[in-house]
Amino acid sequence: MVRFVLTRIATAIPTLFLVSIAVFALMRMIPGDPAALMLGDLAQPGQLEALRHEMGLDRPIALQYLYWLGDVLSGDFGQSISTRQPVLPLMLERFSVSATIVVVAVFFATLIAVPAGMFAAWRQNRAGDIAVIATSTLLLSIPSFWLGLMLLLIFGLQLGWLPVVGYVPFSRDFGSALLFIILPVVTLVLVESGSITRMARASTIEVARLEYITHARAKGLPESTVMWRHAFKNAFAPTMTLIGLVLGSLLANIAVIEMVFTIPGLGRLLVDGIYARDYPIVQGCMLFTAFLYVLVNLLVDLLYPLLDPRVTA
């Protein structure tokens, strides 16, 4: 098991290294001068040169990358051009908002989709299976921003049951915070349930054809016992991989939902940084979200052998 863990970690490190190179290169390809943005249009040439030297922009590109990578590894992601705040604390503050919504949404999506997929597999090619497949296909085809806008229109504007836009921290008012995250969470649950349901159904059907399941049925066990006690663990392992991908993807791509519901999360910070041409914010958010995606998938890889004994560590 130790060797398996070390191997997975060793494969994640080069991935992060290549991502850091890609992020750094992309930011250097964007037109504009960070020093000019910080000082404004009235800055003197001497001031610009001094700030460029202070920021290390007059060094060779390779040397700039090495200095930047060293700062990142020490926890220094730079300073925001627009707010003059350190980037890392700002990202962590916004990430807590995004993580709350994403984790709650993935939890409820899993709670709904996995039993639905297993039920569809149990009732394969019957009315229940067809209904589950049709519903999951419909959910897969709906864009998240459109669904979010429709939920806002119905439950926020027309019925007035829930707040339309905004966010309240849980530390300030727990009840109000719950009301504000209901619509974004429901949007994500509906959008992501489709793919998880289909994966749970496919993996359950595959496991149900294995020999030990046939043996359990031959012993006269009820079909529900065979499915939930014997098939669930092995069928859930591939589904967990998809859930990990969904979790990592949402953490990295939640900007659309945050813009629809005006939630001050990490994705909103990235979009605001792009509009403001705040290079340290954009660079930091891109690297941070890539790190989250790699980390989530690494954790899923490490948990896989515990769920599926067919995978040897």
Tab-separated table of N, CA, C and O in Angstrom, residues 226-276:
chain	number	residue	atom	x	y	z
A	226	VAL	N	-28.868	-9.046	-2.721
A	226	VAL	CA	-27.755	-9.260	-3.651
A	226	VAL	C	-27.210	-7.924	-4.141
A	226	VAL	O	-25.987	-7.715	-4.180
A	227	MET	N	-28.104	-7.026	-4.501
A	227	MET	CA	-27.676	-5.737	-5.057
A	227	MET	C	-26.993	-4.859	-4.008
A	227	MET	O	-25.890	-4.371	-4.208
A	228	TRP	N	-27.656	-4.644	-2.869
A	228	TRP	CA	-27.157	-3.665	-1.913
A	228	TRP	C	-26.035	-4.211	-1.038
A	228	TRP	O	-25.141	-3.466	-0.649
A	229	ARG	N	-26.054	-5.503	-0.732
A	229	ARG	CA	-25.015	-6.045	0.152
A	229	ARG	C	-23.798	-6.560	-0.612
A	229	ARG	O	-22.671	-6.426	-0.145
A	230	HIS	N	-24.025	-7.135	-1.796
A	230	HIS	CA	-22.921	-7.779	-2.511
A	230	HIS	C	-22.428	-6.971	-3.714
A	230	HIS	O	-21.236	-6.994	-4.018
A	231	ALA	N	-23.315	-6.291	-4.402
A	231	ALA	CA	-22.904	-5.586	-5.622
A	231	ALA	C	-22.495	-4.145	-5.375
A	231	ALA	O	-21.702	-3.579	-6.134
A	232	PHE	N	-23.029	-3.549	-4.303
A	232	PHE	CA	-22.848	-2.105	-4.122
A	232	PHE	C	-21.381	-1.693	-4.014
A	232	PHE	O	-20.938	-0.749	-4.676
A	233	LYS	N	-20.592	-2.399	-3.208
A	233	LYS	CA	-19.219	-1.974	-2.946
A	233	LYS	C	-18.394	-1.948	-4.225
A	233	LYS	O	-17.720	-0.965	-4.530
A	234	ASN	N	-18.428	-3.037	-4.986
A	234	ASN	CA	-17.648	-3.083	-6.220
A	234	ASN	C	-18.210	-2.162	-7.293
A	234	ASN	O	-17.462	-1.617	-8.102
A	235	ALA	N	-19.525	-2.002	-7.309
A	235	ALA	CA	-20.130	-1.121	-8.304
A	235	ALA	C	-19.854	0.347	-7.991
A	235	ALA	O	-19.807	1.185	-8.899
A	236	PHE	N	-19.658	0.665	-6.719
A	236	PHE	CA	-19.456	2.064	-6.336
A	236	PHE	C	-18.054	2.552	-6.666
A	236	PHE	O	-17.840	3.755	-6.829
A	237	ALA	N	-17.082	1.649	-6.795
A	237	ALA	CA	-15.695	2.070	-7.034
A	237	ALA	C	-15.535	2.879	-8.320
A	237	ALA	O	-14.960	3.981	-8.292
A	238	PRO	N	-16.024	2.401	-9.492
A	238	PRO	CA	-15.919	3.236	-10.691
A	238	PRO	C	-16.720	4.525	-10.580
A	238	PRO	O	-16.309	5.569	-11.079
A	239	THR	N	-17.866	4.437	-9.913
A	239	THR	CA	-18.685	5.638	-9.736
A	239	THR	C	-17.957	6.668	-8.888
A	239	THR	O	-18.054	7.876	-9.135
A	240	MET	N	-17.210	6.205	-7.874
A	240	MET	CA	-16.468	7.129	-7.037
A	240	MET	C	-15.416	7.883	-7.840
A	240	MET	O	-15.132	9.059	-7.580
A	241	THR	N	-14.832	7.219	-8.838
A	241	THR	CA	-13.868	7.896	-9.706
A	241	THR	C	-14.533	9.065	-10.424
A	241	THR	O	-13.973	10.168	-10.500
A	242	LEU	N	-15.733	8.824	-10.953
A	242	LEU	CA	-16.458	9.908	-11.623
A	242	LEU	C	-16.839	10.996	-10.637
A	242	LEU	O	-16.760	12.191	-10.965
A	243	ILE	N	-17.239	10.621	-9.431
A	243	ILE	CA	-17.589	11.621	-8.418
A	243	ILE	C	-16.373	12.498	-8.106
A	243	ILE	O	-16.491	13.720	-7.951
A	244	GLY	N	-15.190	11.877	-8.020
A	244	GLY	CA	-13.972	12.654	-7.812
A	244	GLY	C	-13.713	13.618	-8.948
A	244	GLY	O	-13.331	14.778	-8.728
A	245	LEU	N	-13.932	13.158	-10.183
A	245	LEU	CA	-13.759	14.040	-11.338
A	245	LEU	C	-14.765	15.195	-11.303
A	245	LEU	O	-14.429	16.339	-11.614
A	246	VAL	N	-16.010	14.875	-10.923
A	246	VAL	CA	-17.045	15.916	-10.823
A	246	VAL	C	-16.673	16.934	-9.751
A	246	VAL	O	-16.783	18.148	-9.964
A	247	LEU	N	-16.213	16.444	-8.597
A	247	LEU	CA	-15.838	17.342	-7.510
A	247	LEU	C	-14.693	18.247	-7.926
A	247	LEU	O	-14.750	19.480	-7.733
A	248	GLY	N	-13.651	17.669	-8.508
A	248	GLY	CA	-12.526	18.481	-8.957
A	248	GLY	C	-12.912	19.453	-10.047
A	248	GLY	O	-12.480	20.607	-10.057
A	249	SER	N	-13.755	18.988	-10.974
A	249	SER	CA	-14.179	19.861	-12.070
A	249	SER	C	-15.018	21.032	-11.566
A	249	SER	O	-14.853	22.172	-12.021
A	250	LEU	N	-15.922	20.764	-10.619
A	250	LEU	CA	-16.747	21.847	-10.084
A	250	LEU	C	-15.907	22.859	-9.315
A	250	LEU	O	-16.135	24.071	-9.406
A	251	LEU	N	-14.941	22.384	-8.534
A	251	LEU	CA	-14.080	23.299	-7.799
A	251	LEU	C	-13.292	24.192	-8.756
A	251	LEU	O	-12.988	25.346	-8.442
A	252	ALA	N	-12.954	23.627	-9.924
A	252	ALA	CA	-12.160	24.387	-10.888
A	252	ALA	C	-13.025	25.232	-11.825
A	252	ALA	O	-12.528	26.205	-12.404
A	253	ASN	N	-14.306	24.878	-11.994
A	253	ASN	CA	-15.124	25.532	-13.016
A	253	ASN	C	-16.456	26.042	-12.473
A	253	ASN	O	-17.449	26.061	-13.212
A	254	ILE	N	-16.471	26.462	-11.233
A	254	ILE	CA	-17.726	26.923	-10.630
A	254	ILE	C	-18.002	28.391	-10.960
A	254	ILE	O	-18.997	28.962	-10.508
A	255	ALA	N	-17.147	28.993	-11.762
A	255	ALA	CA	-17.288	30.425	-12.050
A	255	ALA	C	-18.652	30.757	-12.649
A	255	ALA	O	-19.225	31.811	-12.346
A	256	VAL	N	-19.184	29.879	-13.509
A	256	VAL	CA	-20.466	30.161	-14.166
A	256	VAL	C	-21.583	30.287	-13.131
A	256	VAL	O	-22.367	31.251	-13.150
A	257	ILE	N	-21.656	29.330	-12.214
A	257	ILE	CA	-22.693	29.373	-11.180
A	257	ILE	C	-22.497	30.580	-10.274
A	257	ILE	O	-23.474	31.251	-9.889
A	258	GLU	N	-21.266	30.884	-9.930
A	258	GLU	CA	-21.012	32.032	-9.050
A	258	GLU	C	-21.363	33.349	-9.729
A	258	GLU	O	-21.797	34.296	-9.062
A	259	MET	N	-21.187	33.431	-11.041
A	259	MET	CA	-21.570	34.648	-11.747
A	259	MET	C	-23.088	34.769	-11.831
A	259	MET	O	-23.645	35.858	-11.701
A	260	VAL	N	-23.781	33.646	-12.043
A	260	VAL	CA	-25.258	33.676	-12.135
A	260	VAL	C	-25.868	34.118	-10.819
A	260	VAL	O	-26.788	34.948	-10.784
A	261	PHE	N	-25.352	33.577	-9.709
A	261	PHE	CA	-25.937	33.853	-8.394
A	261	PHE	C	-25.154	34.912	-7.614
A	261	PHE	O	-25.442	35.122	-6.424
A	262	THR	N	-24.200	35.568	-8.267
A	262	THR	CA	-23.341	36.602	-7.636
A	262	THR	C	-22.773	36.128	-6.291
A	262	THR	O	-22.918	36.801	-5.269
A	263	ILE	N	-22.156	34.969	-6.308
A	263	ILE	CA	-21.544	34.398	-5.113
A	263	ILE	C	-20.066	34.773	-5.097
A	263	ILE	O	-19.359	34.559	-6.086
A	264	PRO	N	-19.550	35.310	-3.998
A	264	PRO	CA	-18.147	35.743	-3.949
A	264	PRO	C	-17.192	34.577	-3.703
A	264	PRO	O	-16.528	34.497	-2.671
A	265	GLY	N	-17.124	33.652	-4.664
A	265	GLY	CA	-16.262	32.488	-4.526
A	265	GLY	C	-14.996	32.614	-5.345
A	265	GLY	O	-14.677	33.674	-5.903
A	266	LEU	N	-14.286	31.505	-5.457
A	266	LEU	CA	-13.007	31.501	-6.160
A	266	LEU	C	-13.190	31.751	-7.654
A	266	LEU	O	-12.393	32.456	-8.281
A	267	GLY	N	-14.223	31.168	-8.235
A	267	GLY	CA	-14.471	31.390	-9.658
A	267	GLY	C	-14.794	32.840	-9.962
A	267	GLY	O	-14.337	33.391	-10.971
A	268	ARG	N	-15.579	33.460	-9.093
A	268	ARG	CA	-15.905	34.881	-9.270
A	268	ARG	C	-14.639	35.735	-9.137
A	268	ARG	O	-14.462	36.722	-9.874
A	269	LEU	N	-13.759	35.358	-8.221
A	269	LEU	CA	-12.494	36.077	-8.065
A	269	LEU	C	-11.669	35.992	-9.339
A	269	LEU	O	-11.069	36.988	-9.770
A	270	LEU	N	-11.641	34.817	-9.962
A	270	LEU	CA	-10.892	34.646	-11.209
A	270	LEU	C	-11.468	35.509	-12.325
A	270	LEU	O	-10.728	36.191	-13.046
A	271	VAL	N	-12.789	35.497	-12.461
A	271	VAL	CA	-13.429	36.298	-13.512
A	271	VAL	C	-13.190	37.788	-13.278
A	271	VAL	O	-12.854	38.534	-14.219
A	272	ASP	N	-13.335	38.235	-12.044
A	272	ASP	CA	-13.074	39.643	-11.732
A	272	ASP	C	-11.619	39.997	-12.023
A	272	ASP	O	-11.314	41.105	-12.510
A	273	GLY	N	-10.704	39.076	-11.721
A	273	GLY	CA	-9.294	39.318	-11.998
A	273	GLY	C	-9.020	39.431	-13.491
A	273	GLY	O	-8.189	40.242	-13.918
A	274	ILE	N	-9.733	38.633	-14.292
A	274	ILE	CA	-9.559	38.713	-15.747
A	274	ILE	C	-10.047	40.059	-16.270
A	274	ILE	O	-9.385	40.715	-17.083
A	275	TYR	N	-11.225	40.497	-15.797
A	275	TYR	CA	-11.751	41.786	-16.236
A	275	TYR	C	-10.839	42.941	-15.819
A	275	TYR	O	-10.666	43.914	-16.559
A	276	ALA	N	-10.252	42.850	-14.630
A	276	ALA	CA	-9.395	43.918	-14.123
A	276	ALA	C	-7.949	43.784	-14.602
A	276	ALA	O	-7.127	44.624	-14.268
